[in-house]
GROMACS .gro file of C-alpha atoms in nm:
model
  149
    1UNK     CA    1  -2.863  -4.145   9.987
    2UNK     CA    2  -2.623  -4.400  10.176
    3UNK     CA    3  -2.650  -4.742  10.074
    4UNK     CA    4  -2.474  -5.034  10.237
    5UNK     CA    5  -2.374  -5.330  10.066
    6UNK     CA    6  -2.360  -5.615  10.362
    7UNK     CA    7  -2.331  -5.957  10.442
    8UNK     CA    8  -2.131  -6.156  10.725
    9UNK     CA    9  -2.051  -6.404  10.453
   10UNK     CA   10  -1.741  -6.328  10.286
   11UNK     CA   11  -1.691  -6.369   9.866
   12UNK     CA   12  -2.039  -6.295   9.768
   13UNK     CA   13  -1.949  -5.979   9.579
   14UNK     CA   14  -1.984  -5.706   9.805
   15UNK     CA   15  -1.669  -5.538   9.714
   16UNK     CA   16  -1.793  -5.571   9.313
   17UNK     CA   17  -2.130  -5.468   9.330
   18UNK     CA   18  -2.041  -5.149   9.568
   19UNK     CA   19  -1.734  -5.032   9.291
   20UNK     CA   20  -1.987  -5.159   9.019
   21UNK     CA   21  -2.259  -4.956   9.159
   22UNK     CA   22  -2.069  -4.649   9.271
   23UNK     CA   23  -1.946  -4.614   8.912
   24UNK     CA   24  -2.279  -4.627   8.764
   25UNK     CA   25  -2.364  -4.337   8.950
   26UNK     CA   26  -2.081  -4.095   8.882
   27UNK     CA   27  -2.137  -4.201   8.489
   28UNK     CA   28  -2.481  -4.072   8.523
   29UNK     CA   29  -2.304  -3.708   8.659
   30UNK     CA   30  -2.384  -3.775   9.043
   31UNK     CA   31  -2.114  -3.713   9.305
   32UNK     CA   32  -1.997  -4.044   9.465
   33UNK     CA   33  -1.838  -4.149   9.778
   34UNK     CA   34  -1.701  -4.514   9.832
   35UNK     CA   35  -1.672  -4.609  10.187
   36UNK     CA   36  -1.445  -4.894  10.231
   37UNK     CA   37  -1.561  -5.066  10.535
   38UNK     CA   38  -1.392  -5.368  10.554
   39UNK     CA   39  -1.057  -5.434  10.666
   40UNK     CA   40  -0.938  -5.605  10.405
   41UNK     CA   41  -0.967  -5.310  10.187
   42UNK     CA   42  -1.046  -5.447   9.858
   43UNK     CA   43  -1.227  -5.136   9.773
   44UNK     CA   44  -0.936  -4.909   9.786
   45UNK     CA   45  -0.696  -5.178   9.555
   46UNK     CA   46  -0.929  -5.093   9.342
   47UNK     CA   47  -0.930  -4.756   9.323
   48UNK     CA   48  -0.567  -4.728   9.339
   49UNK     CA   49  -0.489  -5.021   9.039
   50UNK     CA   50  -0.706  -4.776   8.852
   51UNK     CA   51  -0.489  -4.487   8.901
   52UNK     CA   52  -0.129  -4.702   8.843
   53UNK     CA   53  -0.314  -4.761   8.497
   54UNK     CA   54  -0.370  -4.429   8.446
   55UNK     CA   55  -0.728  -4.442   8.466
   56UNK     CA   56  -0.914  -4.119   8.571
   57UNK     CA   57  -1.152  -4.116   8.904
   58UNK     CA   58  -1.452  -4.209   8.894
   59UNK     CA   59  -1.547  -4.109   9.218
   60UNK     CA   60  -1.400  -4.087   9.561
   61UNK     CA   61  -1.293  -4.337   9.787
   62UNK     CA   62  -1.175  -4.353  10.150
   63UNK     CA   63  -1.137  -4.632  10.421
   64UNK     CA   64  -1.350  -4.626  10.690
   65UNK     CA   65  -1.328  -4.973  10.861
   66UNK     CA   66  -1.438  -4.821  11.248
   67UNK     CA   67  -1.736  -4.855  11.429
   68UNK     CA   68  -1.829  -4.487  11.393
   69UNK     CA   69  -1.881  -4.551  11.057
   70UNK     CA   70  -2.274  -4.428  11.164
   71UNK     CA   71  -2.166  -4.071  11.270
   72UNK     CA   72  -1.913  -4.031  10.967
   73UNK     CA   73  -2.105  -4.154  10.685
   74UNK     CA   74  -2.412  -3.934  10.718
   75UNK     CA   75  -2.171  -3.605  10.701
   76UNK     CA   76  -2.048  -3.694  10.419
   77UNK     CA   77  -2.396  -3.758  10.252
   78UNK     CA   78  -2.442  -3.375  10.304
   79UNK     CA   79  -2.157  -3.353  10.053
   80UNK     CA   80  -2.233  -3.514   9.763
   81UNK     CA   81  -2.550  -3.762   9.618
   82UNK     CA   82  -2.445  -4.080   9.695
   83UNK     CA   83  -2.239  -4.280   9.955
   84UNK     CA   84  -2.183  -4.637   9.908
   85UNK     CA   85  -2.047  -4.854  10.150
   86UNK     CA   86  -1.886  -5.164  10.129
   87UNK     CA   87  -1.924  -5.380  10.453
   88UNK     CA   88  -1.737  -5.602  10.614
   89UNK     CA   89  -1.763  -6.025  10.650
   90UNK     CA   90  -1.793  -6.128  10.975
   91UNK     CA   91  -1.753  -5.814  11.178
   92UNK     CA   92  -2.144  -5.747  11.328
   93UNK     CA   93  -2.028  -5.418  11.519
   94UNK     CA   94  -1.908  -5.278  11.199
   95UNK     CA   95  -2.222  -5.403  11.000
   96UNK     CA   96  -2.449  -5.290  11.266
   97UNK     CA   97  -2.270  -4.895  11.244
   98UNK     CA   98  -2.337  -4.940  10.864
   99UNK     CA   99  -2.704  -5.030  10.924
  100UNK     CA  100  -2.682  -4.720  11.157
  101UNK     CA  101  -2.613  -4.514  10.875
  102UNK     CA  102  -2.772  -4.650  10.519
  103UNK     CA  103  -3.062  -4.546  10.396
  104UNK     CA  104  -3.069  -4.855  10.142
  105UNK     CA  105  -2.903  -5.225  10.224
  106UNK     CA  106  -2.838  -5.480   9.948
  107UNK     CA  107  -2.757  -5.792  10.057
  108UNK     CA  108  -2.534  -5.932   9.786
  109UNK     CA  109  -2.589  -6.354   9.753
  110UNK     CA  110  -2.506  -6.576   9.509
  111UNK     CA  111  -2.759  -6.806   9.409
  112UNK     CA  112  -2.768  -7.121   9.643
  113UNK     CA  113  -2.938  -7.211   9.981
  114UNK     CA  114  -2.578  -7.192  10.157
  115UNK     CA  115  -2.557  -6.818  10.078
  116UNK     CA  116  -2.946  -6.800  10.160
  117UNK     CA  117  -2.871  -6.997  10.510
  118UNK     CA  118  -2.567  -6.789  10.570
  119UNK     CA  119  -2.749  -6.448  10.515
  120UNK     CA  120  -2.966  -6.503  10.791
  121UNK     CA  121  -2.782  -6.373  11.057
  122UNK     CA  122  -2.806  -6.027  10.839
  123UNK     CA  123  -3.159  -6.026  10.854
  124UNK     CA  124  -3.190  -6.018  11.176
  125UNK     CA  125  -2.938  -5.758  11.239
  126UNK     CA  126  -3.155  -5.560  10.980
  127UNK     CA  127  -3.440  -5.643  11.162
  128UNK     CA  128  -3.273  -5.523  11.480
  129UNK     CA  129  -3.152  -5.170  11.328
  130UNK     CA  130  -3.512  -5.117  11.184
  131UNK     CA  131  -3.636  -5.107  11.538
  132UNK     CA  132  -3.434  -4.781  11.533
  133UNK     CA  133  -3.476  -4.656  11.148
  134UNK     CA  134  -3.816  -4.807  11.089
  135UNK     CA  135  -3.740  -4.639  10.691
  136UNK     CA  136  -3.418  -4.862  10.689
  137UNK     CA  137  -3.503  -5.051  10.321
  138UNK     CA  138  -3.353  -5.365  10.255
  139UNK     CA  139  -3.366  -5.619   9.972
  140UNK     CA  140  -3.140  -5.925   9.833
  141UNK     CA  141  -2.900  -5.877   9.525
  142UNK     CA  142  -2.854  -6.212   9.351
  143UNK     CA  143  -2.507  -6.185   9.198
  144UNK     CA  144  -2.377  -6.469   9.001
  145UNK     CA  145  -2.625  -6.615   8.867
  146UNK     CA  146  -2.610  -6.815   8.574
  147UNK     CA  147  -2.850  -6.743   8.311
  148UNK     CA  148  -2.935  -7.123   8.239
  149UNK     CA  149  -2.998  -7.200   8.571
   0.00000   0.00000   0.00000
């Protein structure tokens, strides 16, 4: 199972959700594999402050910010259960290789109509890949939210 983490905007938790998520799954015994997609490479900080503090591995991680991110990411699903990638802001050939790839899309937003507005440009490009993986799933994660609100 490959699923994407995407959004053009930048800061709505992509790179949180995808470690969060990623080390779910390895705690429940199932092999991981972290994409890092965006240039940036948040992902892989991550990974490697973990290590400095002498942290074991959760699960692997590699960068993989290029456009063939569609042929790469499904041979490595072969390998283990899971591959989770975390997209880039702002780069549409990169998200649209991702959407090329996943089997599953969350769409991370925090909860206010300027992340809502912003996220529509990733709909469509959803809408656009489904033409071409009509089982492509997609659905909103609302991260942030406060519990008052």
């Amino acid at each position: 199972m490959i699923i994407a983490l995407l959004n053009q905007k930048g800061g709505v938790g992509k790179t949180t959700l995808a470690t969060h998520i990623a080390g779910e799954l390895a705690l429940r015994g199932k092999t991981v594999v972290l994409l890092d997609a965006d240039p940036q490479g948040s992902a892989l900080d991550w990974t490697q402050r973990r290590a400095q503090q002498g942290l074991g591995r959760l699960f692997g991680a590699m960068g993989l910010a290029r456009e063939t991110l569609h042929q790469e990411a499904p041979q490595l699903a072969r390998r283990v259960d899971h591959v989770i990638i975390d997209g880039p802001p702002r780069i549409a050939a990169l998200a649209r290789s991702a959407l090329m790839a996943a089997d599953r899309v969350l769409i991370p937003v925090q909860p206010s109509p300027f992340d809502f507005w912003a996220s529509a440009e990733m709909v469509s490009l959803i809408q656009e890949a489904q033409v071409f993986r009509p089982t492509l799933r997609a659905a909103f994660a609302i991260n942030r939210r406060v519990g008052t609100t």
